[in-house]
PDB file of C-alpha atoms in Angstrom:
ATOM      1  CA  UNK J 229      -0.505  -0.585  -1.600  1.00 54.00           C
ATOM      2  CA  UNK J 230      -0.112   1.750   1.127  1.00 67.00           C
ATOM      3  CA  UNK J 231       1.596   4.553   1.457  1.00 82.00           C
ATOM      4  CA  UNK J 232       5.442   4.096   3.330  1.00 87.00           C
ATOM      5  CA  UNK J 233       4.312   6.087   6.363  1.00 92.00           C
ATOM      6  CA  UNK J 234       6.894   7.642   9.192  1.00 94.00           C
ATOM      7  CA  UNK J 235       5.501   5.463  12.244  1.00 94.00           C
ATOM      8  CA  UNK J 236       6.168   6.703  15.849  1.00 94.00           C
ATOM      9  CA  UNK J 237       5.893   4.099  19.023  1.00 94.00           C
ATOM     10  CA  UNK J 238       3.223   4.661  20.943  1.00 94.00           C
ATOM     11  CA  UNK J 239       2.921   2.435  23.038  1.00 96.00           C
ATOM     12  CA  UNK J 240       4.151   2.248  26.941  1.00 97.00           C
ATOM     13  CA  UNK J 241       6.250  -1.562  27.834  1.00 98.00           C
ATOM     14  CA  UNK J 242       4.171  -3.396  29.589  1.00 98.00           C
ATOM     15  CA  UNK J 243       6.179  -5.226  32.549  1.00 98.00           C
ATOM     16  CA  UNK J 244       7.200  -4.469  36.305  1.00 98.00           C
ATOM     17  CA  UNK J 245       9.875  -4.894  38.425  1.00 98.00           C
ATOM     18  CA  UNK J 246       8.460  -9.500  38.329  1.00 97.00           C
ATOM     19  CA  UNK J 247       8.269  -9.923  34.535  1.00 98.00           C
ATOM     20  CA  UNK J 248      11.542 -12.245  33.703  1.00 98.00           C
ATOM     21  CA  UNK J 249      10.832 -12.493  29.704  1.00 98.00           C
ATOM     22  CA  UNK J 250      10.770 -10.316  27.518  1.00 98.00           C
ATOM     23  CA  UNK J 251       8.229 -10.812  24.147  1.00 98.00           C
ATOM     24  CA  UNK J 252       9.386  -8.083  21.307  1.00 98.00           C
ATOM     25  CA  UNK J 253       7.336  -7.273  18.364  1.00 96.00           C
ATOM     26  CA  UNK J 254       8.603  -4.909  15.673  1.00 95.00           C
ATOM     27  CA  UNK J 255       5.731  -1.465  15.789  1.00 95.00           C
ATOM     28  CA  UNK J 256       1.904  -1.765  16.614  1.00 93.00           C
ATOM     29  CA  UNK J 257      -0.005  -3.032  13.611  1.00 91.00           C
ATOM     30  CA  UNK J 258      -3.045  -0.150  12.514  1.00 92.00           C
ATOM     31  CA  UNK J 259      -5.012  -1.475  14.793  1.00 91.00           C
ATOM     32  CA  UNK J 260      -3.093  -2.320  17.332  1.00 94.00           C
ATOM     33  CA  UNK J 261      -2.279   1.544  18.588  1.00 93.00           C
ATOM     34  CA  UNK J 262      -5.769   2.282  16.838  1.00 93.00           C
ATOM     35  CA  UNK J 263      -6.677  -0.573  19.890  1.00 93.00           C
ATOM     36  CA  UNK J 264      -4.321   1.322  22.722  1.00 94.00           C
ATOM     37  CA  UNK J 265      -2.508  -2.432  23.205  1.00 97.00           C
ATOM     38  CA  UNK J 266      -0.330  -4.420  21.418  1.00 97.00           C
ATOM     39  CA  UNK J 267      -1.465  -7.843  19.195  1.00 96.00           C
ATOM     40  CA  UNK J 268      -4.594  -5.662  18.395  1.00 94.00           C
ATOM     41  CA  UNK J 269      -6.092  -6.973  15.724  1.00 91.00           C
ATOM     42  CA  UNK J 270      -8.913  -9.276  15.704  1.00 90.00           C
ATOM     43  CA  UNK J 271      -7.840 -11.944  14.297  1.00 92.00           C
ATOM     44  CA  UNK J 272      -4.290 -11.784  15.726  1.00 94.00           C
ATOM     45  CA  UNK J 273      -3.133 -14.861  17.582  1.00 96.00           C
ATOM     46  CA  UNK J 274      -1.414 -13.694  19.663  1.00 98.00           C
ATOM     47  CA  UNK J 275      -3.170 -13.233  23.019  1.00 98.00           C
ATOM     48  CA  UNK J 276      -5.263 -16.618  22.373  1.00 97.00           C
ATOM     49  CA  UNK J 277      -2.597 -18.358  21.417  1.00 98.00           C
ATOM     50  CA  UNK J 278      -0.802 -17.232  25.441  1.00 98.00           C
ATOM     51  CA  UNK J 279      -4.078 -18.434  27.537  1.00 98.00           C
ATOM     52  CA  UNK J 280      -4.452 -22.080  25.653  1.00 98.00           C
ATOM     53  CA  UNK J 281      -0.708 -21.813  26.467  1.00 97.00           C
ATOM     54  CA  UNK J 282      -1.219 -21.446  30.554  1.00 97.00           C
ATOM     55  CA  UNK J 283      -5.158 -23.116  29.249  1.00 97.00           C
ATOM     56  CA  UNK J 284      -7.245 -20.384  30.177  1.00 97.00           C
ATOM     57  CA  UNK J 285      -9.033 -17.968  28.775  1.00 96.00           C
ATOM     58  CA  UNK J 286      -7.985 -16.041  25.984  1.00 97.00           C
ATOM     59  CA  UNK J 287      -7.407 -13.129  27.648  1.00 97.00           C
ATOM     60  CA  UNK J 288      -9.690  -9.673  26.971  1.00 96.00           C
ATOM     61  CA  UNK J 289      -9.721  -6.181  26.932  1.00 95.00           C
ATOM     62  CA  UNK J 290      -5.903  -4.120  28.049  1.00 96.00           C
ATOM     63  CA  UNK J 291      -6.934  -4.258  31.772  1.00 97.00           C
ATOM     64  CA  UNK J 292      -7.609  -8.402  31.422  1.00 97.00           C
ATOM     65  CA  UNK J 293      -4.369  -8.741  28.825  1.00 98.00           C
ATOM     66  CA  UNK J 294      -1.879  -6.356  31.115  1.00 98.00           C
ATOM     67  CA  UNK J 295      -3.402  -9.007  34.766  1.00 98.00           C
ATOM     68  CA  UNK J 296      -2.489 -11.840  31.952  1.00 98.00           C
ATOM     69  CA  UNK J 297       1.414 -10.685  31.037  1.00 98.00           C
ATOM     70  CA  UNK J 298       1.452  -9.670  34.832  1.00 98.00           C
ATOM     71  CA  UNK J 299       0.785 -12.354  36.616  1.00 98.00           C
ATOM     72  CA  UNK J 300       2.508 -14.411  33.996  1.00 98.00           C
ATOM     73  CA  UNK J 301       5.902 -12.355  34.578  1.00 98.00           C
ATOM     74  CA  UNK J 302       5.947 -11.387  31.008  1.00 98.00           C
ATOM     75  CA  UNK J 303       7.319  -8.112  29.518  1.00 98.00           C
ATOM     76  CA  UNK J 304       5.592  -7.300  25.509  1.00 98.00           C
ATOM     77  CA  UNK J 305       7.200  -4.249  23.916  1.00 98.00           C
ATOM     78  CA  UNK J 306       8.640  -3.523  20.163  1.00 98.00           C
ATOM     79  CA  UNK J 307      11.996  -4.247  18.341  1.00 98.00           C
ATOM     80  CA  UNK J 308      10.951   0.024  17.018  1.00 98.00           C
ATOM     81  CA  UNK J 309      10.459   3.060  18.481  1.00 97.00           C
ATOM     82  CA  UNK J 310       9.918   4.462  14.926  1.00 97.00           C
ATOM     83  CA  UNK J 311      10.378   3.303  11.229  1.00 96.00           C
ATOM     84  CA  UNK J 312       8.510   4.375   8.135  1.00 94.00           C
ATOM     85  CA  UNK J 313       5.824   1.355   7.144  1.00 93.00           C
ATOM     86  CA  UNK J 314       3.204   0.792   4.446  1.00 91.00           C
ATOM     87  CA  UNK J 315       0.098  -0.360   6.569  1.00 86.00           C
ATOM     88  CA  UNK J 316       1.786  -3.305   9.107  1.00 85.00           C
ATOM     89  CA  UNK J 317       4.032  -4.954   6.127  1.00 87.00           C
ATOM     90  CA  UNK J 318       6.730  -5.646   8.195  1.00 88.00           C
ATOM     91  CA  UNK J 319       8.394  -6.246   5.002  1.00 89.00           C
ATOM     92  CA  UNK J 320       8.368  -2.483   3.662  1.00 93.00           C
ATOM     93  CA  UNK J 321      10.121  -1.263   7.381  1.00 94.00           C
ATOM     94  CA  UNK J 322      12.943   0.982   6.567  1.00 94.00           C
ATOM     95  CA  UNK J 323      14.475   4.007   8.013  1.00 96.00           C
ATOM     96  CA  UNK J 324      14.613   1.093  11.680  1.00 96.00           C
ATOM     97  CA  UNK J 325      14.701   3.029  14.898  1.00 97.00           C
ATOM     98  CA  UNK J 326      15.165   0.645  17.819  1.00 98.00           C
ATOM     99  CA  UNK J 327      13.741   1.030  21.704  1.00 97.00           C
ATOM    100  CA  UNK J 328      16.486   1.029  23.752  1.00 97.00           C
ATOM    101  CA  UNK J 329      15.600  -1.703  25.376  1.00 97.00           C
ATOM    102  CA  UNK J 330      17.604  -0.440  28.867  1.00 96.00           C
ATOM    103  CA  UNK J 331      13.790   0.590  30.139  1.00 96.00           C
ATOM    104  CA  UNK J 332      13.526  -2.725  30.889  1.00 98.00           C
ATOM    105  CA  UNK J 333      16.552  -5.074  31.400  1.00 96.00           C
ATOM    106  CA  UNK J 334      17.206  -2.292  33.415  1.00 96.00           C
ATOM    107  CA  UNK J 335      14.260  -2.737  36.033  1.00 97.00           C
ATOM    108  CA  UNK J 336      12.611  -6.543  36.159  1.00 98.00           C
ATOM    109  CA  UNK J 337      14.680  -9.369  35.662  1.00 97.00           C
ATOM    110  CA  UNK J 338      14.963  -9.769  32.839  1.00 97.00           C
ATOM    111  CA  UNK J 339      16.657 -13.837  31.385  1.00 97.00           C
ATOM    112  CA  UNK J 340      14.967 -14.723  28.027  1.00 98.00           C
ATOM    113  CA  UNK J 341      13.946 -12.304  24.797  1.00 98.00           C
ATOM    114  CA  UNK J 342      11.056 -13.731  22.326  1.00 98.00           C
ATOM    115  CA  UNK J 343      10.566 -12.407  19.002  1.00 98.00           C
ATOM    116  CA  UNK J 344       7.231 -12.139  17.471  1.00 97.00           C
ATOM    117  CA  UNK J 345       7.841 -13.210  13.870  1.00 94.00           C
ATOM    118  CA  UNK J 346      11.296 -13.127  11.774  1.00 95.00           C
ATOM    119  CA  UNK J 347      11.421  -9.195  11.012  1.00 96.00           C
ATOM    120  CA  UNK J 348      11.202  -8.788  14.446  1.00 97.00           C
ATOM    121  CA  UNK J 349      14.162 -11.474  15.362  1.00 98.00           C
ATOM    122  CA  UNK J 350      16.137 -10.026  12.339  1.00 97.00           C
ATOM    123  CA  UNK J 351      15.681  -6.179  13.915  1.00 97.00           C
ATOM    124  CA  UNK J 352      15.809  -7.479  17.549  1.00 98.00           C
ATOM    125  CA  UNK J 353      19.895  -8.686  16.073  1.00 97.00           C
ATOM    126  CA  UNK J 354      21.096  -6.538  14.094  1.00 97.00           C
ATOM    127  CA  UNK J 355      19.628  -3.613  16.412  1.00 97.00           C
ATOM    128  CA  UNK J 356      19.393  -4.766  19.299  1.00 97.00           C
ATOM    129  CA  UNK J 357      21.222  -8.094  20.494  1.00 97.00           C
ATOM    130  CA  UNK J 358      24.530  -6.164  19.947  1.00 96.00           C
ATOM    131  CA  UNK J 359      24.090  -3.740  23.161  1.00 94.00           C
ATOM    132  CA  UNK J 360      22.877  -6.775  25.075  1.00 94.00           C
ATOM    133  CA  UNK J 361      25.585 -10.105  24.251  1.00 91.00           C
ATOM    134  CA  UNK J 362      23.983 -12.133  27.781  1.00 92.00           C
ATOM    135  CA  UNK J 363      20.842 -12.493  26.753  1.00 96.00           C
ATOM    136  CA  UNK J 364      19.623 -14.786  25.807  1.00 97.00           C
ATOM    137  CA  UNK J 365      16.620 -14.658  22.502  1.00 98.00           C
ATOM    138  CA  UNK J 366      14.450 -16.671  20.753  1.00 98.00           C
ATOM    139  CA  UNK J 367      13.030 -16.321  17.784  1.00 98.00           C
ATOM    140  CA  UNK J 368       9.520 -17.305  17.635  1.00 98.00           C
ATOM    141  CA  UNK J 369       6.707 -17.043  14.328  1.00 97.00           C
ATOM    142  CA  UNK J 370       4.368 -14.356  13.597  1.00 95.00           C
ATOM    143  CA  UNK J 371       0.908 -15.259  15.576  1.00 95.00           C
ATOM    144  CA  UNK J 372      -0.077 -12.603  12.316  1.00 89.00           C
ATOM    145  CA  UNK J 373      -3.529 -13.092  10.733  1.00 82.00           C
ATOM    146  CA  UNK J 374      -0.431 -12.663   7.088  1.00 81.00           C
ATOM    147  CA  UNK J 375       1.027 -15.706   8.458  1.00 85.00           C
ATOM    148  CA  UNK J 376      -2.525 -18.620   7.833  1.00 82.00           C
ATOM    149  CA  UNK J 377      -0.512 -21.610   7.113  1.00 87.00           C
ATOM    150  CA  UNK J 378       0.488 -22.863  10.930  1.00 92.00           C
ATOM    151  CA  UNK J 379      -2.166 -23.694  12.497  1.00 94.00           C
ATOM    152  CA  UNK J 380      -3.315 -22.478  16.040  1.00 95.00           C
ATOM    153  CA  UNK J 381      -2.059 -26.066  17.669  1.00 96.00           C
ATOM    154  CA  UNK J 382       0.977 -25.298  15.488  1.00 96.00           C
ATOM    155  CA  UNK J 383       1.490 -21.556  17.448  1.00 97.00           C
ATOM    156  CA  UNK J 384       0.830 -22.821  20.285  1.00 97.00           C
ATOM    157  CA  UNK J 385       3.622 -25.947  20.838  1.00 97.00           C
ATOM    158  CA  UNK J 386       5.940 -23.072  19.005  1.00 98.00           C
ATOM    159  CA  UNK J 387       5.074 -20.605  21.663  1.00 98.00           C
ATOM    160  CA  UNK J 388       6.146 -23.259  24.201  1.00 98.00           C
ATOM    161  CA  UNK J 389       8.900 -22.232  25.142  1.00 98.00           C
ATOM    162  CA  UNK J 390       8.013 -19.069  26.991  1.00 98.00           C
ATOM    163  CA  UNK J 391       6.610 -20.823  29.724  1.00 96.00           C
ATOM    164  CA  UNK J 392       9.916 -23.144  29.288  1.00 96.00           C
ATOM    165  CA  UNK J 393      11.832 -19.947  30.355  1.00 96.00           C
ATOM    166  CA  UNK J 394       9.125 -19.112  33.342  1.00 95.00           C
ATOM    167  CA  UNK J 395      10.363 -22.938  34.554  1.00 92.00           C
ATOM    168  CA  UNK J 396      13.795 -22.589  33.751  1.00 82.00           C
ATOM    169  CA  UNK J 397      14.191 -24.667  31.824  1.00 73.00           C
TER     170      UNK J 397
END
């Protein structure tokens, strides 16, 4: 097991004034920090899932992924601004400090929050949701390679509420 280390969130949120949904993970993995963008592990299925939801090719590269998110009015960030964590193990998270989601909420018409994975959902409910009582939240399964029990088709179905929220359903 990797030793626990203090990680300060290194990535800026992705959003603009048109963003309608906010998708939150926990904290960028070591692979995402190295790639300099969200869901950067080559086996993470987040980008495959989003591409499949809109019947588009998987967005690639920082520019392609940013353009995809903004075109579909999706904001992406993480629940945590800092934490102690062992490698990419969400289960090891301790001493969590939340991001100030008002950075996005005050500048975009966010109608719904989605969290990716059970730890992100639990941390959001505990640390962020009390300050955003009127903002609906849906917990989604993790797209991480650690969640190997879910097939890609199952993840695409589970993530359909993002597209539904953007369609006003």
